[in-house]
Amino acid sequence: MCGIVGYVGTRQAQDVVVDGLRRLEYRGYDSAGIALVVDGDGDVRIAVAKKAGKLANLEKVIADTPLPASTTGIGHTRWATHGAPNDVNAHPHLGFGRRVALVHNGIIENFAELRERIEADSEQLGLVSETDTEVAAQLLELQLASDVDLTEAMQRVCGQLDGAFTLVAVDAHDPTRVVAARRNSPLVVGIGDGENFLGSDVAAFIEHTREALELGQDQVVTITADSVSITDFHGVPQEGRRYHVDWDLSAAEKEGHDWFMRKEIYEQPRAVADSLLGRRTAEGLLHLDEMRLSDQELRDIDKIIIIACGTSFYAGMVAKYAIEHWCRVPVEVELASEFRYRDPILDYSTLVVAISQSGETADTLQAIRHARTQRSKVLAICNTNGSTIPRESDAVIYTHAGPEIGVASTKGFLTQLVACYLLALYLAQVKGTRFGDEITQVVHELEAIPGHIESVLADDAVVLELAQSLVGATSVLFLGRHAGYPVALEGALKLKELAYLHAEGFAAGELKHGPIALIESGLPVFCVVPPRGRDQLHDKMLSGIQEVRARGARTICLAEEGDDKITPYADVLIRLPAVPVLLQPLVAVVPLQLFACELASLMGHDVDQPRNLAKSVTVE
Ligand code: M6R
């Protein structure tokens, strides 16, 4: 949720930290702050600046009252959990003697108990904010008073904390080091030359280095300008996994677009193509690089449960149609946040597929852990190398979307769909439920998708015009059937997230069972029309469209080229390339993403940082 940066080196830490925060701001933007260890002729102290609101507010504070020079610093951009998003609750938080400054992502669950303990001890330790973080800052400072260094203090404090956290701290008595810890919350190390970095993700330091170190669970890391050392919470030395980040700074910049989201929408042809690259052997067989499950293990699977949240959940819904159709294995799709609370029936023959763009979603992570305790194998579909979810899974299929920075997922979703199709086809190959030439045919159809998305994007004028005409709408409905149903749900979610409109997606067949009562004159209703190849589906959808139109709805139909049957019933017609029904979500969702982006933009909303949201939700 929150974004965290740490730096030690030879540059001005303020510049490095603020630049890092700018790239992490998508993780949370309720407030921002920075702390520097300042060595003024032997008088070492901590200088802090923090401000409610977006990073720009903090930058203004620093511009008006410059911080002293320093080469050691930490920073934070916040998504509020404990306490309102105001100046006082903004991070960093200081210890009672201003010796320690601390930033935090996550929730310290036993903070009330720790707070009581601190407040009972002495009035001098009085806490000024409503945050759980300040409690940890006070505990750190108490430990330092007992003559241990910041690394040991951090180890001891982490041993007292329950919950999920990334903590990053500096000590005024030691300007050479930054110390951090993680449990169930993201943190990576950036390895530089004569400088080192910490970040919630690699975007924090990608401008300076593409060498990164992945940390394990319950670890403390200490960085100085030329060293990185890792221990567990008991001080036992540990190793991190070093890796090279395969994208560069340009991927984390807007490159001429006014929103990251718009850039990411237009990047989708490439993202889909990249996610398909290298998946076939010279003999034409599918292979999945990081699939660490043997063919026998896959053959033994008799049930699949897909767990995910938000947009990733909708990718899972599409996957169900594909896997059941191609592999004849029953598939359940479940919201990760509900999964472990219903006592699901799991065993070694159940494959759990966890879909997560960020690889850090707490609800999904906890569901994975539950599944593994029940002896089920877990396969992650993930976009973020080095993140927790693939690390804690038995197998992974990485999507290759590149960094997704807009809070609303777009290319993340499309590449998840690609990974789901590949998984389904791979299972079909291993289980022998489809002939090789059928699988090859679908792979060819998938390989044609980037070109189809390009044609949808080239035809964006109708969507832009539509967005202009719908400024002022207060309610919008989305209808779909079969694989078009998750597309309808995703179209509605995008609109809620970005335009703050009442938007709902329905399975078109359900309309007459209740939702049709919502239809009134002029209500915009998007209708995702199945391809004509599936006549029954197509014609049933057509009936649904006629029913809402008869009651005054304004129908916006997404239908394949050449589908003339639909024309008389469409107030607005958005043409889609002709693709098989199972693959249609890859093209049908694109105009809906674009529509939400444009409408929100026209309404004056911040498309990349919608209110109340954060990119990755690392608290349950
Ligand atoms: O990183 P994840 O895929 O696990 O995230 C899941 C959801 O939080 C995410 O898809 C969310 O719904 C997006 N804001 C949708 O645009």
Coordinates of C-alpha atoms and ligand atoms in Angstrom, one line a residue, residues 308-314 355-362 364 381 384 389 404 406-410 416 490 493-494 497 613-617, ligand 1:
A308 CA -7.6 -13.5 -6.8
C309 CA -9.0 -10.1 -6.1
G310 CA -10.4 -7.3 -8.2
T311 CA -9.5 -7.3 -11.8
S312 CA -7.3 -10.4 -11.3
F313 CA -10.5 -12.2 -10.1
Y314 CA -12.2 -11.4 -13.4
I355 CA -3.6 -14.6 -9.9
S356 CA -1.9 -11.3 -8.9
Q357 CA -0.4 -8.5 -10.9
S358 CA 1.6 -7.1 -8.0
G359 CA 2.4 -10.4 -6.3
E360 CA 1.9 -8.7 -2.9
T361 CA -1.9 -8.7 -2.4
A362 CA -2.3 -9.7 1.3
T364 CA -4.3 -13.6 -2.0
I381 CA 0.3 -16.0 -12.2
T384 CA 6.3 -8.9 -10.5
I389 CA 3.3 -14.5 -4.1
E404 CA 2.0 -1.3 -14.3
G406 CA -1.7 3.3 -13.2
V407 CA -3.7 2.2 -10.2
A408 CA -6.4 0.7 -12.5
S409 CA -5.1 -2.5 -14.0
T410 CA -5.1 -2.7 -17.8
Q416 CA -3.1 -12.4 -17.0
E490 CA -14.3 -5.4 -15.5
L493 CA -15.0 -1.8 -12.0
K494 CA -12.9 0.5 -14.2
E497 CA -12.5 3.2 -9.7
L613 CA -7.2 3.5 -3.7
A614 CA -3.7 2.2 -3.8
K615 CA -2.0 0.0 -6.4
S616 CA -1.2 -3.0 -4.3
V617 CA -3.2 -3.9 -1.2
Ligands
M6R1 O1 -2.0 -7.0 -7.6 P1 -3.2 -7.8 -7.7 O2 -3.5 -8.3 -9.1 O3 -3.3 -8.9 -6.7 O4 -4.4 -6.8 -7.3 C1 -5.7 -7.2 -7.2 C2 -6.6 -6.0 -7.1 O5 -6.4 -5.2 -6.0 C3 -6.5 -5.1 -8.4 O6 -6.8 -5.8 -9.5 C4 -7.5 -3.9 -8.3 O7 -8.8 -4.4 -8.3 C5 -7.2 -2.9 -9.4 N1 -7.3 -1.6 -8.9 C6 -8.2 -3.0 -10.5 O8 -8.0 -2.0 -11.5

